[in-house]
């Protein structure tokens, strides 16, 4: 099972356990807290889960706590009049609203941090490219900064400068990928000619442990970027798209 899915499932299990624990605490302290105090306790639990794990785990905590408390509470004299049920529904709606607002604020904060980090990385890349000299210097600077900022290995497949129709040449010339050179060259050539991605996560030569992305200037392909050591589950789609165009 992928790491991201395991982390998400663990958050769901923990949030459900938090909801059941809140119900157990509510039964223990119900005589002291009162009806409204119990739901204030649930609100604290739902908001805390929203801060730690996000929107959906908070909702799971909320549902687990309320269902367990109210289902077993009917046998212990909980009020069931129309007024009490309306009060019950009002409190639940407030808890749900507050927890979801907290989860949304958390998501916005995370996105702001990501945007700030990408802007800083872009500025550093521009600085490195501005001081580079020649094609090799620019490519070396790009490879180094992409590895530092994104943690991926990068190589380029470029056409010959004399336009003789020779095969694409890889820069740098060596790679640590455990794949035959002819397979890498075939994937790079297909990506270059068709102006589409090839390699891992695609329908073309998907067994190669690298992603080949054409570098486009308008409708013209200038070369192919080869990305390896890449975890596509954690790769933001927007920067993958931005790497295509130069």
Short mmCIF file of C-alpha atoms in Angstrom, two decimals:
data_model
loop_
_atom_site.label_atom_id
_atom_site.label_comp_id
_atom_site.label_asym_id
_atom_site.label_seq_id
_atom_site.Cartn_x
_atom_site.Cartn_y
_atom_site.Cartn_z
CA UNK A 1 0.00 0.00 0.00
CA UNK A 2 1.44 3.45 -0.88
CA UNK A 3 2.76 5.60 1.98
CA UNK A 4 0.25 8.36 1.33
CA UNK A 5 -2.69 5.97 1.54
CA UNK A 6 -1.34 4.37 4.72
CA UNK A 7 -0.96 7.80 6.31
CA UNK A 8 -4.50 8.76 5.33
CA UNK A 9 -5.97 5.49 6.65
CA UNK A 10 -4.07 5.89 9.91
CA UNK A 11 -5.49 9.39 10.31
CA UNK A 12 -9.01 8.02 9.74
CA UNK A 13 -8.54 5.29 12.35
CA UNK A 14 -7.08 7.71 14.89
CA UNK A 15 -9.88 10.22 14.33
CA UNK A 16 -12.51 7.50 14.84
CA UNK A 17 -10.78 6.38 18.03
CA UNK A 18 -10.75 10.00 19.24
CA UNK A 19 -14.50 10.18 18.70
CA UNK A 20 -15.11 7.02 20.73
CA UNK A 21 -12.76 8.24 23.46
CA UNK A 22 -14.70 11.49 23.65
CA UNK A 23 -17.91 9.52 24.14
CA UNK A 24 -16.30 7.52 26.95
CA UNK A 25 -15.12 10.73 28.58
CA UNK A 26 -18.57 12.24 28.18
CA UNK A 27 -20.17 9.29 29.96
CA UNK A 28 -17.68 9.61 32.81
CA UNK A 29 -18.11 13.37 33.23
CA UNK A 30 -21.70 13.72 32.09
CA UNK A 31 -23.00 14.35 35.59
CA UNK A 32 -20.61 17.27 36.00
CA UNK A 33 -20.64 18.73 32.51
CA UNK A 34 -24.33 18.67 31.72
CA UNK A 35 -25.90 18.34 28.30
CA UNK A 36 -24.30 21.47 26.83
CA UNK A 37 -20.92 20.72 28.39
CA UNK A 38 -20.78 17.33 26.71
CA UNK A 39 -21.15 18.87 23.29
CA UNK A 40 -18.59 21.54 24.11
CA UNK A 41 -16.25 18.62 24.77
CA UNK A 42 -17.15 17.20 21.36
CA UNK A 43 -16.48 20.57 19.75
CA UNK A 44 -13.00 20.70 21.27
CA UNK A 45 -12.29 17.19 19.99
CA UNK A 46 -13.54 17.94 16.47
CA UNK A 47 -11.60 21.23 16.27
CA UNK A 48 -8.44 19.57 17.59
CA UNK A 49 -8.72 16.80 15.00
CA UNK A 50 -9.24 19.40 12.26
CA UNK A 51 -6.04 21.16 13.32
CA UNK A 52 -4.00 17.96 13.39
CA UNK A 53 -5.39 15.92 10.48
CA UNK A 54 -7.68 18.09 8.38
CA UNK A 55 -11.26 18.16 7.14
CA UNK A 56 -12.32 14.52 6.68
CA UNK A 57 -10.72 13.10 9.86
CA UNK A 58 -12.46 15.88 11.80
CA UNK A 59 -15.78 14.83 10.28
CA UNK A 60 -15.10 11.19 11.21
CA UNK A 61 -14.35 12.21 14.83
CA UNK A 62 -17.56 14.20 14.93
CA UNK A 63 -19.73 11.39 13.53
CA UNK A 64 -18.16 8.66 15.69
CA UNK A 65 -18.60 10.70 18.85
CA UNK A 66 -22.17 11.78 18.21
CA UNK A 67 -23.46 8.44 16.93
CA UNK A 68 -21.92 6.47 19.79
CA UNK A 69 -23.12 8.92 22.44
CA UNK A 70 -26.64 9.41 21.15
CA UNK A 71 -27.24 5.75 20.23
CA UNK A 72 -26.41 4.46 23.69
CA UNK A 73 -27.77 7.55 25.42
CA UNK A 74 -31.38 6.77 24.55
CA UNK A 75 -31.34 4.00 27.16
CA UNK A 76 -30.04 6.38 29.82
CA UNK A 77 -32.75 8.98 29.82
CA UNK A 78 -31.57 11.44 27.18
CA UNK A 79 -34.38 13.87 26.27
CA UNK A 80 -36.26 12.98 23.09
CA UNK A 81 -38.80 15.79 22.87
CA UNK A 82 -39.03 17.93 19.74
CA UNK A 83 -37.39 20.86 21.50
CA UNK A 84 -34.51 18.81 22.84
CA UNK A 85 -33.88 17.23 19.45
CA UNK A 86 -33.86 20.68 17.80
CA UNK A 87 -31.38 21.87 20.40
CA UNK A 88 -29.32 18.74 19.77
CA UNK A 89 -29.31 19.37 16.00
CA UNK A 90 -28.38 23.04 16.48
CA UNK A 91 -25.35 22.21 18.61
CA UNK A 92 -24.22 19.52 16.17
CA UNK A 93 -24.47 22.00 13.28
CA UNK A 94 -22.36 24.55 15.15
CA UNK A 95 -19.69 21.95 15.97
CA UNK A 96 -19.60 20.80 12.35
CA UNK A 97 -19.37 24.36 11.03
CA UNK A 98 -16.57 25.41 13.39
CA UNK A 99 -14.49 22.28 12.77
CA UNK A 100 -14.77 22.65 8.99
CA UNK A 101 -13.78 26.33 9.17
CA UNK A 102 -10.72 25.36 11.19
CA UNK A 103 -9.85 22.65 8.66
CA UNK A 104 -10.17 25.14 5.80
CA UNK A 105 -7.90 27.61 7.59
CA UNK A 106 -5.34 24.86 8.07
CA UNK A 107 -5.44 23.98 4.36
CA UNK A 108 -5.03 27.64 3.37
CA UNK A 109 -2.02 27.98 5.67
CA UNK A 110 -0.39 24.91 4.15
CA UNK A 111 -0.99 26.23 0.62
CA UNK A 112 0.52 29.59 1.57
CA UNK A 113 3.65 27.85 2.84
CA UNK A 114 3.90 25.82 -0.37
CA UNK A 115 3.56 28.94 -2.53
CA UNK A 116 6.20 30.73 -0.49
CA UNK A 117 8.61 27.82 -0.79
CA UNK A 118 8.08 27.55 -4.56
CA UNK A 119 8.61 31.28 -5.02
CA UNK A 120 11.87 31.06 -3.07
CA UNK A 121 13.02 28.06 -5.10
CA UNK A 122 12.16 29.82 -8.36
CA UNK A 123 14.14 32.88 -7.30
CA UNK A 124 17.15 30.74 -6.45
CA UNK A 125 16.88 28.94 -9.81
CA UNK A 126 16.74 32.26 -11.68
CA UNK A 127 19.83 33.45 -9.81
CA UNK A 128 21.71 30.26 -10.68
CA UNK A 129 20.72 30.46 -14.36
CA UNK A 130 21.65 34.14 -14.63
CA UNK A 131 25.21 33.38 -13.56
CA UNK A 132 25.58 30.33 -15.84
CA UNK A 133 27.53 30.54 -19.08
CA UNK A 134 26.75 28.51 -22.18
CA UNK A 135 24.31 25.66 -22.70
CA UNK A 136 26.22 23.23 -20.49
CA UNK A 137 26.39 25.74 -17.66
CA UNK A 138 22.64 26.36 -17.83
CA UNK A 139 21.86 22.63 -17.88
CA UNK A 140 24.21 21.93 -14.97
CA UNK A 141 22.67 24.74 -12.93
CA UNK A 142 19.17 23.44 -13.68
CA UNK A 143 20.11 19.88 -12.70
CA UNK A 144 21.69 21.03 -9.43
CA UNK A 145 18.86 23.35 -8.36
CA UNK A 146 16.10 20.87 -9.26
CA UNK A 147 17.85 18.21 -7.21
CA UNK A 148 18.28 20.57 -4.25
CA UNK A 149 14.74 21.92 -4.24
CA UNK A 150 12.68 18.93 -5.39
CA UNK A 151 14.94 16.01 -4.49
CA UNK A 152 14.80 14.47 -7.97
CA UNK A 153 17.50 13.42 -10.41
CA UNK A 154 17.35 15.23 -13.75
CA UNK A 155 18.94 14.61 -17.14
CA UNK A 156 18.30 16.11 -20.56
CA UNK A 157 18.01 14.54 -23.99
CA UNK A 158 18.93 17.08 -26.66
CA UNK A 159 18.98 16.98 -30.47
CA UNK A 160 22.28 17.60 -32.26
CA UNK A 161 23.08 21.23 -32.91
CA UNK A 162 23.91 20.61 -36.57
CA UNK A 163 20.41 19.25 -37.38
CA UNK A 164 21.86 16.16 -39.06
CA UNK A 165 19.09 13.89 -37.80
CA UNK A 166 21.40 12.08 -35.39
CA UNK A 167 19.91 10.42 -32.29
CA UNK A 168 19.21 12.49 -29.18
CA UNK A 169 22.16 12.84 -26.85
CA UNK A 170 21.83 12.61 -23.06
CA UNK A 171 23.28 15.28 -20.77
CA UNK A 172 25.01 14.37 -18.54
CA UNK A 173 26.23 11.33 -20.41
CA UNK A 174 25.95 8.90 -17.46
CA UNK A 175 23.03 7.95 -15.27
CA UNK A 176 22.46 5.69 -12.26
CA UNK A 177 19.17 4.37 -13.61
CA UNK A 178 18.97 0.58 -13.79
CA UNK A 179 17.58 0.56 -17.32
CA UNK A 180 19.19 -0.21 -20.69
CA UNK A 181 20.42 2.84 -22.56
CA UNK A 182 18.43 1.87 -25.64
CA UNK A 183 15.18 1.93 -23.65
CA UNK A 184 15.95 5.37 -22.29
CA UNK A 185 16.80 6.61 -25.77
CA UNK A 186 13.60 5.11 -27.21
CA UNK A 187 11.44 6.78 -24.57
CA UNK A 188 13.20 10.12 -25.07
CA UNK A 189 12.80 9.91 -28.86
CA UNK A 190 9.09 9.04 -28.60
CA UNK A 191 8.50 11.93 -26.20
CA UNK A 192 10.45 14.30 -28.46
CA UNK A 193 8.61 13.36 -31.64
CA UNK A 194 5.11 13.12 -30.17
CA UNK A 195 5.45 16.02 -27.71
CA UNK A 196 3.94 13.88 -24.93
CA UNK A 197 5.13 12.38 -21.68
CA UNK A 198 6.57 8.87 -21.66
CA UNK A 199 7.93 6.47 -19.08
CA UNK A 200 6.59 5.91 -15.57
CA UNK A 201 2.90 6.75 -14.91
CA UNK A 202 2.19 6.87 -18.68
CA UNK A 203 1.00 4.36 -21.28
CA UNK A 204 4.32 4.44 -23.18
CA UNK A 205 7.25 2.38 -21.82
CA UNK A 206 5.78 2.58 -18.32
CA UNK A 207 8.29 0.04 -16.95
CA UNK A 208 11.16 2.56 -17.23
CA UNK A 209 11.84 4.08 -13.75
CA UNK A 210 11.86 7.65 -15.10
CA UNK A 211 9.45 10.21 -16.49
CA UNK A 212 10.24 11.81 -19.86
CA UNK A 213 8.73 15.25 -20.45
CA UNK A 214 9.16 17.22 -23.70
CA UNK A 215 10.49 20.77 -23.34
CA UNK A 216 8.23 22.86 -25.52
CA UNK A 217 8.53 26.34 -26.95
CA UNK A 218 5.17 26.90 -28.58
CA UNK A 219 4.64 23.93 -30.90
CA UNK A 220 8.36 23.14 -31.19
CA UNK A 221 10.11 20.53 -29.03
CA UNK A 222 13.57 21.69 -27.91
CA UNK A 223 14.48 18.53 -26.08
CA UNK A 224 13.33 16.10 -23.39
CA UNK A 225 13.72 16.30 -19.64
CA UNK A 226 14.19 12.96 -17.86
CA UNK A 227 13.13 12.86 -14.19
CA UNK A 228 14.07 9.98 -11.91
CA UNK A 229 13.97 9.36 -8.13
CA UNK A 230 10.48 10.81 -8.46
CA UNK A 231 7.53 9.99 -6.20
CA UNK A 232 4.55 10.98 -8.34
CA UNK A 233 2.16 10.53 -5.40
CA UNK A 234 3.74 13.54 -3.71
CA UNK A 235 4.56 15.56 -6.82
CA UNK A 236 2.31 18.61 -7.23
CA UNK A 237 0.64 18.56 -10.60
CA UNK A 238 1.22 22.26 -11.22
CA UNK A 239 5.00 22.13 -11.12
CA UNK A 240 5.01 18.98 -13.24
CA UNK A 241 3.07 20.93 -15.87
CA UNK A 242 5.32 23.96 -15.53
CA UNK A 243 8.43 21.87 -16.21
CA UNK A 244 7.12 21.08 -19.69
CA UNK A 245 7.31 24.66 -20.96
CA UNK A 246 10.43 26.79 -21.08
#
